[in-house]
mmCIF file of C-alpha atoms in Angstrom:
data_model
loop_
_atom_site.group_PDB
_atom_site.id
_atom_site.type_symbol
_atom_site.label_atom_id
_atom_site.label_comp_id
_atom_site.label_asym_id
_atom_site.label_seq_id
_atom_site.Cartn_x
_atom_site.Cartn_y
_atom_site.Cartn_z
ATOM 1 C CA UNK A 1 241.646 191.320 12.302
ATOM 2 C CA UNK A 2 241.884 187.672 13.243
ATOM 3 C CA UNK A 3 245.082 186.036 12.033
ATOM 4 C CA UNK A 4 244.848 182.472 13.289
ATOM 5 C CA UNK A 5 242.681 180.055 11.308
ATOM 6 C CA UNK A 6 240.295 178.530 13.805
ATOM 7 C CA UNK A 7 238.907 175.177 12.789
ATOM 8 C CA UNK A 8 235.989 173.068 13.879
ATOM 9 C CA UNK A 9 234.734 173.660 17.400
ATOM 10 C CA UNK A 10 237.047 176.641 17.987
ATOM 11 C CA UNK A 11 235.546 178.516 15.039
ATOM 12 C CA UNK A 12 232.026 177.499 16.050
ATOM 13 C CA UNK A 13 232.656 178.841 19.572
ATOM 14 C CA UNK A 14 233.885 182.170 18.170
ATOM 15 C CA UNK A 15 230.968 182.399 15.717
ATOM 16 C CA UNK A 16 228.413 181.609 18.444
ATOM 17 C CA UNK A 17 229.928 184.288 20.692
ATOM 18 C CA UNK A 18 229.644 186.795 17.839
ATOM 19 C CA UNK A 19 226.087 185.617 17.113
ATOM 20 C CA UNK A 20 225.047 186.081 20.738
ATOM 21 C CA UNK A 21 226.556 189.574 20.704
ATOM 22 C CA UNK A 22 224.436 190.251 17.625
ATOM 23 C CA UNK A 23 221.341 188.956 19.436
ATOM 24 C CA UNK A 24 221.928 191.231 22.421
ATOM 25 C CA UNK A 25 222.470 194.268 20.164
ATOM 26 C CA UNK A 26 219.576 193.437 17.838
ATOM 27 C CA UNK A 27 216.997 191.224 19.576
ATOM 28 C CA UNK A 28 215.053 190.589 16.341
ATOM 29 C CA UNK A 29 217.777 188.052 15.469
ATOM 30 C CA UNK A 30 217.297 185.979 18.645
ATOM 31 C CA UNK A 31 214.378 183.805 17.402
ATOM 32 C CA UNK A 32 216.259 182.989 14.177
ATOM 33 C CA UNK A 33 219.464 182.278 16.122
ATOM 34 C CA UNK A 34 217.588 179.771 18.276
ATOM 35 C CA UNK A 35 216.527 177.898 15.137
ATOM 36 C CA UNK A 36 219.998 177.777 13.565
ATOM 37 C CA UNK A 37 223.088 175.680 13.867
ATOM 38 C CA UNK A 38 226.551 177.045 13.094
ATOM 39 C CA UNK A 39 229.254 174.815 11.646
ATOM 40 C CA UNK A 40 232.820 175.370 10.463
ATOM 41 C CA UNK A 41 233.600 174.396 6.888
ATOM 42 C CA UNK A 42 236.791 174.073 4.838
ATOM 43 C CA UNK A 43 237.158 176.551 1.945
ATOM 44 C CA UNK A 44 236.469 173.890 -0.681
ATOM 45 C CA UNK A 45 233.044 173.263 0.886
ATOM 46 C CA UNK A 46 232.160 176.863 1.708
ATOM 47 C CA UNK A 47 234.615 179.600 0.713
ATOM 48 C CA UNK A 48 232.771 182.327 2.664
ATOM 49 C CA UNK A 49 229.529 181.639 4.544
ATOM 50 C CA UNK A 50 226.096 180.289 3.661
ATOM 51 C CA UNK A 51 222.811 179.155 5.165
ATOM 52 C CA UNK A 52 220.232 176.670 3.960
ATOM 53 C CA UNK A 53 216.470 176.938 4.331
ATOM 54 C CA UNK A 54 216.625 174.765 7.456
ATOM 55 C CA UNK A 55 218.897 177.209 9.300
ATOM 56 C CA UNK A 56 222.238 175.450 8.941
ATOM 57 C CA UNK A 57 224.958 178.109 8.763
ATOM 58 C CA UNK A 58 228.343 177.114 7.358
ATOM 59 C CA UNK A 59 231.272 179.473 7.889
ATOM 60 C CA UNK A 60 234.451 179.016 5.891
ATOM 61 C CA UNK A 61 237.437 178.619 8.203
ATOM 62 C CA UNK A 62 239.871 180.628 6.076
ATOM 63 C CA UNK A 63 237.274 183.357 5.419
ATOM 64 C CA UNK A 64 236.497 183.698 9.145
ATOM 65 C CA UNK A 65 240.215 184.153 9.855
ATOM 66 C CA UNK A 66 240.131 187.365 7.773
ATOM 67 C CA UNK A 67 237.278 188.864 9.803
ATOM 68 C CA UNK A 68 237.160 190.885 12.985
ATOM 69 C CA UNK A 69 234.551 189.812 15.539
ATOM 70 C CA UNK A 70 232.337 192.722 14.430
ATOM 71 C CA UNK A 71 232.579 191.558 10.803
ATOM 72 C CA UNK A 72 231.890 187.936 11.745
ATOM 73 C CA UNK A 73 228.832 189.099 13.682
ATOM 74 C CA UNK A 74 227.645 190.990 10.589
ATOM 75 C CA UNK A 75 228.250 187.920 8.407
ATOM 76 C CA UNK A 76 226.077 185.842 10.770
ATOM 77 C CA UNK A 77 223.438 188.598 10.600
ATOM 78 C CA UNK A 78 223.636 188.504 6.811
ATOM 79 C CA UNK A 79 223.125 184.742 6.725
ATOM 80 C CA UNK A 80 220.237 184.958 9.191
ATOM 81 C CA UNK A 81 218.603 187.591 7.002
ATOM 82 C CA UNK A 82 218.571 185.125 4.093
ATOM 83 C CA UNK A 83 216.437 182.901 6.321
ATOM 84 C CA UNK A 84 214.313 185.716 7.798
ATOM 85 C CA UNK A 85 213.580 187.167 4.354
ATOM 86 C CA UNK A 86 212.888 183.653 2.987
ATOM 87 C CA UNK A 87 215.206 184.019 0.029
ATOM 88 C CA UNK A 88 215.255 180.269 -0.592
ATOM 89 C CA UNK A 89 211.474 180.309 -1.020
ATOM 90 C CA UNK A 90 211.538 183.467 -3.164
ATOM 91 C CA UNK A 91 213.978 181.983 -5.714
ATOM 92 C CA UNK A 92 211.103 180.655 -7.840
ATOM 93 C CA UNK A 93 212.303 180.237 -11.442
ATOM 94 C CA UNK A 94 215.125 182.799 -11.144
ATOM 95 C CA UNK A 95 218.769 182.027 -11.888
ATOM 96 C CA UNK A 96 220.169 180.984 -8.471
ATOM 97 C CA UNK A 97 223.593 182.672 -8.713
ATOM 98 C CA UNK A 98 222.157 185.915 -10.014
ATOM 99 C CA UNK A 99 219.383 185.921 -7.399
ATOM 100 C CA UNK A 100 221.887 185.284 -4.622
ATOM 101 C CA UNK A 101 223.929 188.317 -5.687
ATOM 102 C CA UNK A 102 220.752 190.422 -5.700
ATOM 103 C CA UNK A 103 219.772 189.105 -2.250
ATOM 104 C CA UNK A 104 223.267 189.826 -0.930
ATOM 105 C CA UNK A 105 223.107 193.394 -2.208
ATOM 106 C CA UNK A 106 219.691 194.036 -0.668
ATOM 107 C CA UNK A 107 220.662 192.486 2.683
ATOM 108 C CA UNK A 108 223.993 194.262 2.885
ATOM 109 C CA UNK A 109 222.293 197.612 2.316
ATOM 110 C CA UNK A 110 219.911 196.889 5.203
ATOM 111 C CA UNK A 111 222.795 195.835 7.443
ATOM 112 C CA UNK A 112 224.859 198.885 6.464
ATOM 113 C CA UNK A 113 221.932 201.113 7.440
ATOM 114 C CA UNK A 114 221.729 199.209 10.741
ATOM 115 C CA UNK A 115 225.411 200.094 11.216
ATOM 116 C CA UNK A 116 226.633 196.508 11.142
ATOM 117 C CA UNK A 117 230.302 196.278 10.157
ATOM 118 C CA UNK A 118 230.343 194.083 7.061
ATOM 119 C CA UNK A 119 233.611 192.908 5.469
ATOM 120 C CA UNK A 120 235.086 195.286 2.884
ATOM 121 C CA UNK A 121 234.213 192.718 0.193
ATOM 122 C CA UNK A 122 230.451 193.063 0.798
ATOM 123 C CA UNK A 123 228.337 193.869 -2.257
ATOM 124 C CA UNK A 124 225.881 196.764 -2.227
ATOM 125 C CA UNK A 125 223.260 197.941 -4.705
ATOM 126 C CA UNK A 126 224.279 200.643 -7.158
ATOM 127 C CA UNK A 127 223.218 204.222 -6.462
ATOM 128 C CA UNK A 128 219.469 204.632 -6.747
ATOM 129 C CA UNK A 129 218.739 200.985 -5.867
ATOM 130 C CA UNK A 130 219.419 201.232 -2.125
ATOM 131 C CA UNK A 131 215.791 200.612 -1.101
ATOM 132 C CA UNK A 132 214.958 198.053 -3.770
ATOM 133 C CA UNK A 133 213.919 194.482 -3.060
ATOM 134 C CA UNK A 134 216.156 191.602 -4.068
ATOM 135 C CA UNK A 135 213.725 190.831 -6.902
ATOM 136 C CA UNK A 136 213.971 194.390 -8.278
ATOM 137 C CA UNK A 137 217.779 194.310 -8.069
ATOM 138 C CA UNK A 138 217.773 190.877 -9.753
ATOM 139 C CA UNK A 139 215.802 192.272 -12.685
ATOM 140 C CA UNK A 140 218.567 194.834 -13.293
ATOM 141 C CA UNK A 141 221.497 192.396 -13.080
ATOM 142 C CA UNK A 142 222.706 190.884 -16.361
ATOM 143 C CA UNK A 143 221.326 187.497 -17.309
ATOM 144 C CA UNK A 144 223.430 184.352 -17.208
ATOM 145 C CA UNK A 145 223.982 181.824 -19.941
ATOM 146 C CA UNK A 146 221.350 179.095 -20.144
ATOM 147 C CA UNK A 147 223.743 176.644 -18.509
ATOM 148 C CA UNK A 148 224.082 178.972 -15.509
ATOM 149 C CA UNK A 149 227.397 180.448 -16.656
ATOM 150 C CA UNK A 150 230.446 180.617 -14.453
ATOM 151 C CA UNK A 151 229.369 183.689 -12.519
ATOM 152 C CA UNK A 152 231.656 186.160 -14.278
ATOM 153 C CA UNK A 153 228.707 187.702 -16.132
ATOM 154 C CA UNK A 154 227.332 188.860 -12.775
ATOM 155 C CA UNK A 155 230.154 191.384 -12.494
ATOM 156 C CA UNK A 156 228.837 193.523 -15.360
ATOM 157 C CA UNK A 157 227.138 196.627 -13.994
ATOM 158 C CA UNK A 158 228.355 196.215 -10.422
ATOM 159 C CA UNK A 159 230.281 199.369 -9.550
ATOM 160 C CA UNK A 160 233.636 199.666 -7.802
ATOM 161 C CA UNK A 161 234.532 196.021 -7.403
ATOM 162 C CA UNK A 162 238.194 195.112 -7.106
ATOM 163 C CA UNK A 163 239.822 191.725 -7.654
ATOM 164 C CA UNK A 164 239.187 190.524 -4.084
ATOM 165 C CA UNK A 165 235.560 191.631 -4.249
ATOM 166 C CA UNK A 166 235.109 189.750 -7.515
ATOM 167 C CA UNK A 167 236.567 186.590 -5.968
ATOM 168 C CA UNK A 168 234.246 186.864 -2.945
ATOM 169 C CA UNK A 169 231.267 187.568 -5.195
ATOM 170 C CA UNK A 170 231.969 184.517 -7.307
ATOM 171 C CA UNK A 171 232.548 182.361 -4.252
ATOM 172 C CA UNK A 172 229.308 183.518 -2.654
ATOM 173 C CA UNK A 173 227.347 183.249 -5.894
ATOM 174 C CA UNK A 174 228.648 179.727 -6.434
ATOM 175 C CA UNK A 175 227.637 178.789 -2.888
ATOM 176 C CA UNK A 176 223.959 179.205 -3.818
ATOM 177 C CA UNK A 177 223.731 175.504 -4.499
ATOM 178 C CA UNK A 178 222.948 172.460 -2.429
ATOM 179 C CA UNK A 179 226.268 172.320 -0.554
ATOM 180 C CA UNK A 180 225.118 170.123 2.255
ATOM 181 C CA UNK A 181 223.247 167.631 0.053
ATOM 182 C CA UNK A 182 219.851 168.032 1.717
ATOM 183 C CA UNK A 183 218.026 168.898 -1.495
ATOM 184 C CA UNK A 184 217.579 172.613 -0.739
ATOM 185 C CA UNK A 185 219.409 175.605 -2.194
ATOM 186 C CA UNK A 186 221.892 177.108 0.263
ATOM 187 C CA UNK A 187 222.297 180.883 0.176
ATOM 188 C CA UNK A 188 225.646 182.530 0.681
#
């Protein structure tokens, strides 16, 4: 596990190295990687990782410090999958935080089956939903308050989630907003 918090260009260099390793292992990611930029972000901007519909990946500096290279590679794969699966376009009139959790679950299941090493905090669909689309998973997650809620209602029905997992889930769910100010929803 990485212990030093890499910032700025040092984190970007590490993330790009992990991304290229991902591309060599799984060539389907190479076209998406060519379209993306990777940037380091402080925790207050991006507590974990996110991508916008234009391919801008932000990786939280403190979060990255908790990850092995294999986990960071899987996190980049996860973010790329949001773009590849066009989750930003599929949001439609759904609740953004709830849809992001559903997308995360669906993507993480795919990546687990591909034997990518996701962080221990990764969310997965409950038993019986492993092959469901993000939309189908979304339909089974509890609804939020009309004002969008604070994300805690998303925890109901998600099995085996400890305190750290809940914190990551909330951080990721809250990152499904326009963090970079470009007018598009950014998926975590």
